Tab-separated table of C-alpha atoms and ligand atoms in Angstrom:
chain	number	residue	atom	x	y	z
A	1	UNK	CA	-2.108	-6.122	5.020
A	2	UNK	CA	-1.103	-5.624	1.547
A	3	UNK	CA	-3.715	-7.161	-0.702
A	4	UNK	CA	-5.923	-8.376	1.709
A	5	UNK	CA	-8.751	-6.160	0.841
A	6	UNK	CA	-7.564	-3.441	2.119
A	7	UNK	CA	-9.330	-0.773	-0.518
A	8	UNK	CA	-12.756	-2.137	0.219
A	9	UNK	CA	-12.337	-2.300	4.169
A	10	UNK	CA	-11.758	1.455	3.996
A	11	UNK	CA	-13.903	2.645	1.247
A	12	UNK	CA	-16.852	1.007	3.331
A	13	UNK	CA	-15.360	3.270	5.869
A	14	UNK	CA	-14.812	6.497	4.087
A	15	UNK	CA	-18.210	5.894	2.583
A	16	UNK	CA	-20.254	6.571	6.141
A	17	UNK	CA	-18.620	9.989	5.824
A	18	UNK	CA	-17.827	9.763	9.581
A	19	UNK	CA	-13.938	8.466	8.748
A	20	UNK	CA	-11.419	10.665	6.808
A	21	UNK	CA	-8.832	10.198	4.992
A	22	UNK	CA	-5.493	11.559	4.984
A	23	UNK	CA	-5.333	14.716	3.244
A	24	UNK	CA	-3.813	15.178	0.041
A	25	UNK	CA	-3.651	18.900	0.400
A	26	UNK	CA	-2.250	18.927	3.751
A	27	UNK	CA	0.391	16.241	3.045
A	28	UNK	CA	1.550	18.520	0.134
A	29	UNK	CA	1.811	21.680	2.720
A	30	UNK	CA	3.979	19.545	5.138
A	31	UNK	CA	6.071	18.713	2.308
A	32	UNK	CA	5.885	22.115	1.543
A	33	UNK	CA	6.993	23.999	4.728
A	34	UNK	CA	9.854	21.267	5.201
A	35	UNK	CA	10.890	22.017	1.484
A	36	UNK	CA	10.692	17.751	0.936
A	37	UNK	CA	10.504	17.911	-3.070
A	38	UNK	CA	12.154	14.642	-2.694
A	39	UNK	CA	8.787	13.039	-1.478
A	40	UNK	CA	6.697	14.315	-4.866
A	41	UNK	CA	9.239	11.988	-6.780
A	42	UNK	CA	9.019	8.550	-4.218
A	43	UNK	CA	7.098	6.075	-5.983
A	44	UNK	CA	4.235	5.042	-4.883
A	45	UNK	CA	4.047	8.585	-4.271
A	46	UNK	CA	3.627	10.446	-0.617
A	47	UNK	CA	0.799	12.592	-0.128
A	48	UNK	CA	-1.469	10.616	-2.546
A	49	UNK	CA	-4.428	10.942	-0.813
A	50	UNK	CA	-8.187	11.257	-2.484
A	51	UNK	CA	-7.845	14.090	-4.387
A	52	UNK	CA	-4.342	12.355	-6.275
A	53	UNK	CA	-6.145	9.036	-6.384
A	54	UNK	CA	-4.777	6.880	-3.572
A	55	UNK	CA	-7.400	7.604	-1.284
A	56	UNK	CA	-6.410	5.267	1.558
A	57	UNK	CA	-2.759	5.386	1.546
A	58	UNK	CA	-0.564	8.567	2.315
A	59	UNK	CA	2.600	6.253	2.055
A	60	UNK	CA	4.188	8.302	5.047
A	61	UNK	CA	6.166	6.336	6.580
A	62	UNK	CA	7.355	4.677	3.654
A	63	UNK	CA	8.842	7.590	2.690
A	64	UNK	CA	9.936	9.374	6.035
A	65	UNK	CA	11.531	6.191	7.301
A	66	UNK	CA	13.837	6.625	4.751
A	67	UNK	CA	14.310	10.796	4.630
A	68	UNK	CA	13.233	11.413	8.095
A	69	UNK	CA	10.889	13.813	9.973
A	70	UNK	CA	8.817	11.116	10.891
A	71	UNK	CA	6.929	13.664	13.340
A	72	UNK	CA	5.394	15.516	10.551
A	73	UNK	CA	2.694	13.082	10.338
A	74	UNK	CA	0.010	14.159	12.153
A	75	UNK	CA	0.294	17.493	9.983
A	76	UNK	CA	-0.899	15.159	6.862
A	77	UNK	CA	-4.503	14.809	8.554
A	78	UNK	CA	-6.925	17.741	8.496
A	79	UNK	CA	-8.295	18.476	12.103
A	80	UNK	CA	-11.871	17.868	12.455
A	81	UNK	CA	-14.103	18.667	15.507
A	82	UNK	CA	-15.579	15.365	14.490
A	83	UNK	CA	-14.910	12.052	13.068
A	84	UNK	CA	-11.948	10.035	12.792
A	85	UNK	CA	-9.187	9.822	10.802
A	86	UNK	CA	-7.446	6.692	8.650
A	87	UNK	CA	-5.369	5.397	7.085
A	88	UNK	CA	-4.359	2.022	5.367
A	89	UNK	CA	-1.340	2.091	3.624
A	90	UNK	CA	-0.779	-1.535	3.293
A	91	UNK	CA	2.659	-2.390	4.130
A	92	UNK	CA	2.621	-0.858	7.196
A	93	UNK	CA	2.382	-3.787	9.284
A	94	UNK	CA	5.377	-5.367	7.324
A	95	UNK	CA	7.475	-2.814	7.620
A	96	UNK	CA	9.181	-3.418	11.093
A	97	UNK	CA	9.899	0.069	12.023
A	98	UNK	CA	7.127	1.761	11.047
A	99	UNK	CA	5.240	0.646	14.546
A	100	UNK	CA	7.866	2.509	16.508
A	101	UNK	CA	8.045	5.406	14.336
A	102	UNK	CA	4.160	5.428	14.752
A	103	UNK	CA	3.900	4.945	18.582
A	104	UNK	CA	6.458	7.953	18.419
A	105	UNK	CA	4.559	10.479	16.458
A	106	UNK	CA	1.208	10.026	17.688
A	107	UNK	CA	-0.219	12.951	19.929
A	108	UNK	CA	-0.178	11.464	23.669
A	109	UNK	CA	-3.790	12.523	23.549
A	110	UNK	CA	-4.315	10.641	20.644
A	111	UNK	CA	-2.974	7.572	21.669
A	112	UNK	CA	-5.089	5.226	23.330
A	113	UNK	CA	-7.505	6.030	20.993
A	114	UNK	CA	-5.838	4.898	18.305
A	115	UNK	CA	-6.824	1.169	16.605
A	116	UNK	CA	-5.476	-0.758	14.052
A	117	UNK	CA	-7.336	-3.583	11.543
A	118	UNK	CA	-5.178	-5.760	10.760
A	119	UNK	CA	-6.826	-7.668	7.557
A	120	UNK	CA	-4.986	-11.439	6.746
A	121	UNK	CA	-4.963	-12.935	4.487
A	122	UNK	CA	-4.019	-16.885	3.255
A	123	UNK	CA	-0.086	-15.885	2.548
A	124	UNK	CA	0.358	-17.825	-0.707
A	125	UNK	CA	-2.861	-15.857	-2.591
A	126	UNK	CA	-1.519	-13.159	-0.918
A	127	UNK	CA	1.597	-13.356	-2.687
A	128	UNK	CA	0.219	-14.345	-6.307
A	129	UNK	CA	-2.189	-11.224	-5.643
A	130	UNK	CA	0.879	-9.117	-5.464
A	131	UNK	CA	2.595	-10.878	-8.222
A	132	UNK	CA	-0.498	-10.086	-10.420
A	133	UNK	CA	-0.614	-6.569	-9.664
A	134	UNK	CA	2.907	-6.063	-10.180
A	135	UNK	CA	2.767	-8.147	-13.341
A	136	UNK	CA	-0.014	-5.687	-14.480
A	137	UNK	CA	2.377	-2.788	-13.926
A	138	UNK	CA	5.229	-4.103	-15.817
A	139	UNK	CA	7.261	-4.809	-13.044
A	140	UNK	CA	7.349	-7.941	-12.655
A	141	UNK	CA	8.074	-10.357	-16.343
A	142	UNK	CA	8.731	-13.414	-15.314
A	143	UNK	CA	6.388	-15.842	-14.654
A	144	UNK	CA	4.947	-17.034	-10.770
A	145	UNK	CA	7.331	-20.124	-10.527
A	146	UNK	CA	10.144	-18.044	-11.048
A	147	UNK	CA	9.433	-15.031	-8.758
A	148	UNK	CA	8.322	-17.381	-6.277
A	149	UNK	CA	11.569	-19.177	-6.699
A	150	UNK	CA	13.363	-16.001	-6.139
A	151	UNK	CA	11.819	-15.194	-3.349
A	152	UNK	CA	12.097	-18.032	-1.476
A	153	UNK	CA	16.006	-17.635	-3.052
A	154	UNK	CA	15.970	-14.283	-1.333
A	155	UNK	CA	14.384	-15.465	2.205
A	156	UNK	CA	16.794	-18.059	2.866
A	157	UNK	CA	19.598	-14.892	1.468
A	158	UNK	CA	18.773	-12.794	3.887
A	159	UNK	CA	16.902	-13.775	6.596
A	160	UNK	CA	20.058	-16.459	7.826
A	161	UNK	CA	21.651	-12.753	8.420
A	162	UNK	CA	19.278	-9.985	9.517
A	163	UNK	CA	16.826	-10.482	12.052
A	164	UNK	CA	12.814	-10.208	11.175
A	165	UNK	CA	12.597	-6.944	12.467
A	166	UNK	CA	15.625	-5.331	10.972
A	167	UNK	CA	14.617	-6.737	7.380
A	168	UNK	CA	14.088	-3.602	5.513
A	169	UNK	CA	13.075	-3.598	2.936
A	170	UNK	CA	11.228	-6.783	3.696
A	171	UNK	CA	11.202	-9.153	1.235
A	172	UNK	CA	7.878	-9.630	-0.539
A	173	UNK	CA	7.688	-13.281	0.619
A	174	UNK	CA	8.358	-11.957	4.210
A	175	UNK	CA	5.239	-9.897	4.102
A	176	UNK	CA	3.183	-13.185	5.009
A	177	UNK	CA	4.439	-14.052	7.872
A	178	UNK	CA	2.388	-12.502	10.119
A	179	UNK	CA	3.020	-13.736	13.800
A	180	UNK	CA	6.240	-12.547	13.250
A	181	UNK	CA	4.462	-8.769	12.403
A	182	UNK	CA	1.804	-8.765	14.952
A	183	UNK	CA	4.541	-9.726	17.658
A	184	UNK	CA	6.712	-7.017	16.417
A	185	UNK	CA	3.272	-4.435	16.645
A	186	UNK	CA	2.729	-5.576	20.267
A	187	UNK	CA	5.837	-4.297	21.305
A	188	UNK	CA	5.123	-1.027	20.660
A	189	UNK	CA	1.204	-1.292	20.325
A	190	UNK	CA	-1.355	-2.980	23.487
A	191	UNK	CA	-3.063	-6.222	21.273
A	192	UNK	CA	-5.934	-4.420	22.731
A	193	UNK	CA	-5.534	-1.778	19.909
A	194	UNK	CA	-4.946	-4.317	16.776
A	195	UNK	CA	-7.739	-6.198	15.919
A	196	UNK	CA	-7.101	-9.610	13.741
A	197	UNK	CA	-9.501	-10.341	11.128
A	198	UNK	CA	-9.009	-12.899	8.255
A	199	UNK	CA	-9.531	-12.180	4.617
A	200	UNK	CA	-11.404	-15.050	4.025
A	201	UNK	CA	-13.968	-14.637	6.399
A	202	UNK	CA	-14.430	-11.317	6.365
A	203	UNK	CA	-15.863	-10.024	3.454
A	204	UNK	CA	-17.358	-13.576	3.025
A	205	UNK	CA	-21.210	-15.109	4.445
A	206	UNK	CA	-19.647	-13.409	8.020
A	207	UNK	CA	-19.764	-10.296	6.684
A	208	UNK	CA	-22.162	-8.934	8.962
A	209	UNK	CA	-20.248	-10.515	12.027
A	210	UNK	CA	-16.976	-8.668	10.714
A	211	UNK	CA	-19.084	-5.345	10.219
A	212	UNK	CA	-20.540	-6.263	13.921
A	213	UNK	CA	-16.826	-6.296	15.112
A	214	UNK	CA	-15.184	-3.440	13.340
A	215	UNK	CA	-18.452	-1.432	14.742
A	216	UNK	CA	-17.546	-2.441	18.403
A	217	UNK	CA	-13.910	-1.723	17.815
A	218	UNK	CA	-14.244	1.274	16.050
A	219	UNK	CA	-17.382	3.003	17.307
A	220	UNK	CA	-17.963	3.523	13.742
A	221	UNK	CA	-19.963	1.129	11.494
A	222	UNK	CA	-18.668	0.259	7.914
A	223	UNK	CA	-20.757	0.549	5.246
A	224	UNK	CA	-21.842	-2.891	3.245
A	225	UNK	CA	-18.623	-4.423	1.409
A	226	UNK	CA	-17.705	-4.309	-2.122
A	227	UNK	CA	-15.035	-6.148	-4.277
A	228	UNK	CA	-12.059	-2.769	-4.596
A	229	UNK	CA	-9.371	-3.273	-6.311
A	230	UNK	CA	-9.769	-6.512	-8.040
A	231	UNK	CA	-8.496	-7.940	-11.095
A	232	UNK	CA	-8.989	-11.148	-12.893
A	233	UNK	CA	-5.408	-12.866	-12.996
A	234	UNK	CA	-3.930	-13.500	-16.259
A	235	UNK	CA	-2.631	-17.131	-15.206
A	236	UNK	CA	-3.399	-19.568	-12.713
A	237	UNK	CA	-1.250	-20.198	-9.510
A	238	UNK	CA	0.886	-23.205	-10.691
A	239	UNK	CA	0.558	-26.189	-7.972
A	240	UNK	CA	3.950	-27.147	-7.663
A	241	UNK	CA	5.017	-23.090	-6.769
A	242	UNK	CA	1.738	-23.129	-4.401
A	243	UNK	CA	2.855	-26.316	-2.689
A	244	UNK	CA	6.399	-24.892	-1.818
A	245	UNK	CA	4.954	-21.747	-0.516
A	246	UNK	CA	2.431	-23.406	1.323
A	247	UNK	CA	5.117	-25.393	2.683
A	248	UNK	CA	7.120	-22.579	3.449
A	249	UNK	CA	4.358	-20.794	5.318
A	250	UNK	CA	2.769	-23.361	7.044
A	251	UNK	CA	5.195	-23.207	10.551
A	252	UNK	CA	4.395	-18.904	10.324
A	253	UNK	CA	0.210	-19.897	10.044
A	254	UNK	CA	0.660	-22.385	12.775
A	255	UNK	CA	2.340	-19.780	14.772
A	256	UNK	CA	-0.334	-17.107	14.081
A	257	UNK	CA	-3.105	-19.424	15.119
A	258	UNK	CA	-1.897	-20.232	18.340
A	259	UNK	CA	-0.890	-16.466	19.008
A	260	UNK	CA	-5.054	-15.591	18.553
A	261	UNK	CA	-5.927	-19.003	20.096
A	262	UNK	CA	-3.947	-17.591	23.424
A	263	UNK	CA	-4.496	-14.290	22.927
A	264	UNK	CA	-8.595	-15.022	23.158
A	265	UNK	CA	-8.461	-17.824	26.108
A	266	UNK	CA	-6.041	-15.082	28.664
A	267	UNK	CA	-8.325	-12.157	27.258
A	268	UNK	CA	-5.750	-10.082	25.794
A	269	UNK	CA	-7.645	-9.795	22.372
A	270	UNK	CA	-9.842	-7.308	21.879
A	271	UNK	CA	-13.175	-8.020	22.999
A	272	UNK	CA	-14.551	-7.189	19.368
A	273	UNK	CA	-12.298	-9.559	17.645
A	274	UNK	CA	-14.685	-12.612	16.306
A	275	UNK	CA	-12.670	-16.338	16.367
A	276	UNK	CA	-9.773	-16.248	13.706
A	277	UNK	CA	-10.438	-19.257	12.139
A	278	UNK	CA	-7.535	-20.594	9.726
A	279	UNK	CA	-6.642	-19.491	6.204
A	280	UNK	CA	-7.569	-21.966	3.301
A	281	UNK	CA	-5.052	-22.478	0.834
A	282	UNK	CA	-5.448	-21.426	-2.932
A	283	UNK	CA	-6.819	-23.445	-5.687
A	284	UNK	CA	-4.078	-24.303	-7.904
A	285	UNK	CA	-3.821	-25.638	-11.788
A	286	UNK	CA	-1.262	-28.080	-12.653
A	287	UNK	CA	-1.386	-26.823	-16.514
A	288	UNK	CA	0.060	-23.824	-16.157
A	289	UNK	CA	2.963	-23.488	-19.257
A	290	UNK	CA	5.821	-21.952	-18.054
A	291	UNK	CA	5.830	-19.071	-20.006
A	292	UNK	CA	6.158	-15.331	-19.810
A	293	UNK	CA	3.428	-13.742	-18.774
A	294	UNK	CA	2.274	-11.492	-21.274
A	295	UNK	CA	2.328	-7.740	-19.895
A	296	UNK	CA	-1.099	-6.235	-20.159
A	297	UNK	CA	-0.549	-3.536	-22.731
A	298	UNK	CA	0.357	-0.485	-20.833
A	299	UNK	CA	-2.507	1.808	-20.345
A	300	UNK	CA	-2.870	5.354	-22.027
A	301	UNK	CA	-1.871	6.391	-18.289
A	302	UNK	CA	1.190	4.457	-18.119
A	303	UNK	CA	2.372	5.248	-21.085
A	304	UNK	CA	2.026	8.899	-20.274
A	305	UNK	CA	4.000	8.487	-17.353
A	306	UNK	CA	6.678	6.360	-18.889
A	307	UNK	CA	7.104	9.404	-20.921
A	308	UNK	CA	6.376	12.318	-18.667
A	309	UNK	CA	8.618	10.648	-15.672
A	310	UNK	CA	11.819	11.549	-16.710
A	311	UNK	CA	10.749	14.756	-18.217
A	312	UNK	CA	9.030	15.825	-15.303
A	313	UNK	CA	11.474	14.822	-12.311
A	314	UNK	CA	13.627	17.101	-14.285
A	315	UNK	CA	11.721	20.196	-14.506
A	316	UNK	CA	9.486	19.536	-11.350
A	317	UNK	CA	10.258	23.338	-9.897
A	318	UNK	CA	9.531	24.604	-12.980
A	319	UNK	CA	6.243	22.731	-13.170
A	320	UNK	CA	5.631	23.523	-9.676
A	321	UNK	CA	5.431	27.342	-10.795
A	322	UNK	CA	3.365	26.746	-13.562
A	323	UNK	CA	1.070	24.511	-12.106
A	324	UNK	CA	0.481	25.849	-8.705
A	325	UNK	CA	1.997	22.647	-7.125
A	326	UNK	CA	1.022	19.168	-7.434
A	327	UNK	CA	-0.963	19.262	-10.582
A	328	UNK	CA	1.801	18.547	-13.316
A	329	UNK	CA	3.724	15.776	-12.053
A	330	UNK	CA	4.683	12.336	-13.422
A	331	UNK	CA	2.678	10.827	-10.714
A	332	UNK	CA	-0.570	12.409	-11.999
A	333	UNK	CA	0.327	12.216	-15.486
A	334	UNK	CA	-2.967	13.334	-17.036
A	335	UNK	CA	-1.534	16.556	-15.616
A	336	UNK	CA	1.720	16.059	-17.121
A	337	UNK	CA	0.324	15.020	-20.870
A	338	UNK	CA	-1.702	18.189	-20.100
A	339	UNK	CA	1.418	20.318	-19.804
A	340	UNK	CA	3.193	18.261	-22.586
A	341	UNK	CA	0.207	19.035	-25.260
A	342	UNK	CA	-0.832	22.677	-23.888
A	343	UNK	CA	2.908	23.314	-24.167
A	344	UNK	CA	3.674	21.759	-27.413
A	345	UNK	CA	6.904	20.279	-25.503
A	346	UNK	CA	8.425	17.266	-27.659
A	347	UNK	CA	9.573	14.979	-25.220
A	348	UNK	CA	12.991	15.121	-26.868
A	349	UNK	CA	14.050	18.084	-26.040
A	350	UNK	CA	17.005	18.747	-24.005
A	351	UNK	CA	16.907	19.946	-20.395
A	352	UNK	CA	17.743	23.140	-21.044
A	353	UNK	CA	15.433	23.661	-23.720
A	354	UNK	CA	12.494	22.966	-22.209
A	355	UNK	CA	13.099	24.711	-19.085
A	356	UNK	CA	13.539	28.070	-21.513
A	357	UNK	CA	10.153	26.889	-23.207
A	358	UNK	CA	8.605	26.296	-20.205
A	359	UNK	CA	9.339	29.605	-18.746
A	360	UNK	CA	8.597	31.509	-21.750
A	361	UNK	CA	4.817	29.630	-22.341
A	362	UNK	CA	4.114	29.745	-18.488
A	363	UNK	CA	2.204	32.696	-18.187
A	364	UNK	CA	0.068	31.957	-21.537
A	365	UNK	CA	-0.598	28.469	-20.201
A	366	UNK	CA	-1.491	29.291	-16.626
A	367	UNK	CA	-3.721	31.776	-18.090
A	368	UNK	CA	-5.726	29.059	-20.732
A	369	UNK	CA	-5.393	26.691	-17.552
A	370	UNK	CA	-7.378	28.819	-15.529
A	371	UNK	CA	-10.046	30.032	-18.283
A	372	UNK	CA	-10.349	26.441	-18.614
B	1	PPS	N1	-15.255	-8.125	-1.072
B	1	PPS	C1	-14.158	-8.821	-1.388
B	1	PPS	N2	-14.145	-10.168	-1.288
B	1	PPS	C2	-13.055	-10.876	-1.615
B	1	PPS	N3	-11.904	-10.330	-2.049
B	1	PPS	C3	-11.855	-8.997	-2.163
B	1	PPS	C4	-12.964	-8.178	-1.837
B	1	PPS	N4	-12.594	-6.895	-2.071
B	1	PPS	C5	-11.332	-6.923	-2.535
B	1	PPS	N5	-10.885	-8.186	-2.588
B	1	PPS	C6	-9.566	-8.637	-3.093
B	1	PPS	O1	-8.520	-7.992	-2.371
B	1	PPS	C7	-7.405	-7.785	-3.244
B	1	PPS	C8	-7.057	-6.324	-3.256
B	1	PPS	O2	-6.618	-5.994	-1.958
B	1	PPS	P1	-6.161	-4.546	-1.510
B	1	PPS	O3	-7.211	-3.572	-1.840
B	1	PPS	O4	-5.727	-4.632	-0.089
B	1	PPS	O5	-4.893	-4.307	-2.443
B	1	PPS	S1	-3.757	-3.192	-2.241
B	1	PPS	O6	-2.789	-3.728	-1.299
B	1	PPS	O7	-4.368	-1.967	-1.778
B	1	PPS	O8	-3.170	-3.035	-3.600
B	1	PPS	C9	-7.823	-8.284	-4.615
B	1	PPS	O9	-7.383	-9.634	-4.716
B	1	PPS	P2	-7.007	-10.333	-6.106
B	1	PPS	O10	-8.211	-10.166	-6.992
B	1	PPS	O11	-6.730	-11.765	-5.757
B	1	PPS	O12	-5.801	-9.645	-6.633
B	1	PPS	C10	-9.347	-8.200	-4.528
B	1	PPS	O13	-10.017	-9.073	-5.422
């Protein structure tokens, strides 16, 4: 589950050098062969596997739910005589349709081998965890009381007329309720194959019981646990937001604890799974000022992007040529600076200008790119 610890349950994975990731290179021949330019441009980007820095998330089925050829996903994994492959693209198990498109696509062969970790974690921190990131990337301006507000605004919206599994895109809010997910998954999945672990225990004092487990239910075992992917929040979680989203999330947590509770006393759990526990609710501050959030300053990255997006979306075949796919795109936009300086491009320039410029430097630049 989306920021649950997600990064650092599959670094300590990829780090044994027994579990692969998706393949950045193959993902980019798929899209290739099926001419799917489309999928350079989604954000967060397909394909972005270790070599284009997102080494645990291809993003797949975000993106083929919505353009199809759903079966191409196999083709994004290398084939290995050994080892296994994974993946951990975090919305997956809130996004209702991806378990069917999944049980769809994978090889017969490949099937009952398959297993899913399905990391929880307390919904409300969850949710501010999100918030944070998003506030980081300049998404997100307004501050927690008011997105959580809106959210909640959004729930009651939508979910009095769409069903939980037909929610799509799901809500942010929606992404913690988790009986709700796991039932969906076990329609399509055995609960054999999904093993429940909680966030809180996990990479805590248990650690070596959750290592233990994912060992038994893997056949693989993880390396030691570090902290991925973690920032210090710029603002507190403000008690009187906290308290309506613990509120709202207590029924969903109730449900989810008697789902494991049952699921361990008929034996339909995996064997490996160690007791779930509950999920503690966040700390809270009741001075938090109910002000803006001030944006980080974007990075040097960002800003690159912010400029090269546009400009690059626009000329991505041309790019493509020049670059020998992949390289110069907004998405890895120390590639696309690159081409902007080695190309003395202003960003100004009209459409049709640049792609004239752009043709007529190619061959120089290729050339200095590859003497470089
Ligand atoms: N070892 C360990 N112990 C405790 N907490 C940990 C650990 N590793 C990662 N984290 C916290 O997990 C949050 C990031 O989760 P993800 O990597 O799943 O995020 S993402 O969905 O891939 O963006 C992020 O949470 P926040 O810091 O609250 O944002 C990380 O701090």
């Amino acid at each position: 589950m989306h920021k649950a610890g997600t990064t650092t349950l599959a670094e300590a994975f990829f780090g044994t050098g027994r579990v692969h990731t998706a393949s950045g290179a193959c993902c980019r021949a798929v899209q290739r062969t099926r001419n799917l330019t489309v999928a350079a441009k989604s954000t967060p980007p397909m394909c972005g596997a270790r070599e284009l820095g997102w080494p645990k998330e291809s993003h797949f089925f975000d993106w083929c739910l919505e353009h199809g050829r759903c079966e191409d996903y196999p083709l994004v994994f290398r084939s290995r005589p050994a080892g296994s492959n994974m993946e951990a693209t975090p919305r997956m198990l809130s996004q209702p349709r991806a378990a069917e498109a999944l049980a769809a696509v994978m090889p017969p062969s490949i099937r009952p081998a398959a297993r899913f970790i399905i990391l929880l974690r307390e919904p409300t921190s969850r949710l501010f965890s999100w918030y944070n990131h998003q506030v980081r990337a300049g998404w997100v301006r307004s501050p927690f009381a008011t997105y959580a507000d809106n959210q909640l605004h959004e729930w009651r919206m939508r979910s009095t007329r769409t069903a939980f599994a037909a929610l799509d895109p799901m809500p942010d809010i929606g992404r913690g309720l988790y009986a709700q997910s796991v039932l969906h998954w076990r329609r399509f999945w055995m609960r054999k194959a999904l093993l429940l672990l909680n966030y809180h225990t996990a990479f805590s004092e248990m650690a070596a019981v959750s290592r233990a487990a994912l060992e038994q239910f893997t056949g693989v075992r993880p390396g030691l646990f570090k902290r991925e992917n973690s920032f210090r929040a710029k603002s507190s979680l403000p008690c009187a937001a906290r308290d309506q989203l613990l509120r709202f999330y207590s029924p969903h947590n109730e449900d989810l604890y008697r789902m494991v509770r049952q699921d361990a006393f008929d034996g339909s759990s995996p064997e490996a799974e160690p007791p779930f526990g509950t999920l503690p609710p966040p700390a809270c501050s009741e001075f938090v000022t109910n002000s803006t959030p001030t944006p980080t300053p974007p990075t040097q990255r960002q800003q690159n992007q912010q400029q090269c997006r546009p400009f690059c979306d626009s000329h991505s075949a041309a790019w493509r040529t020049l670059w020998g796919g992949g390289k110069c795109s907004w998405s890895t936009c120390e590639g696309c600076a690159h081409c902007l300086r080695e190309t003395k491009v202003r960003p100004g320039l009209g459409p049709r200008r640049v792609a004239n410029h752009v043709a007529s430097v190619g061959t120089r630049v290729s050339v200095q790119m590859t003497k470089s």
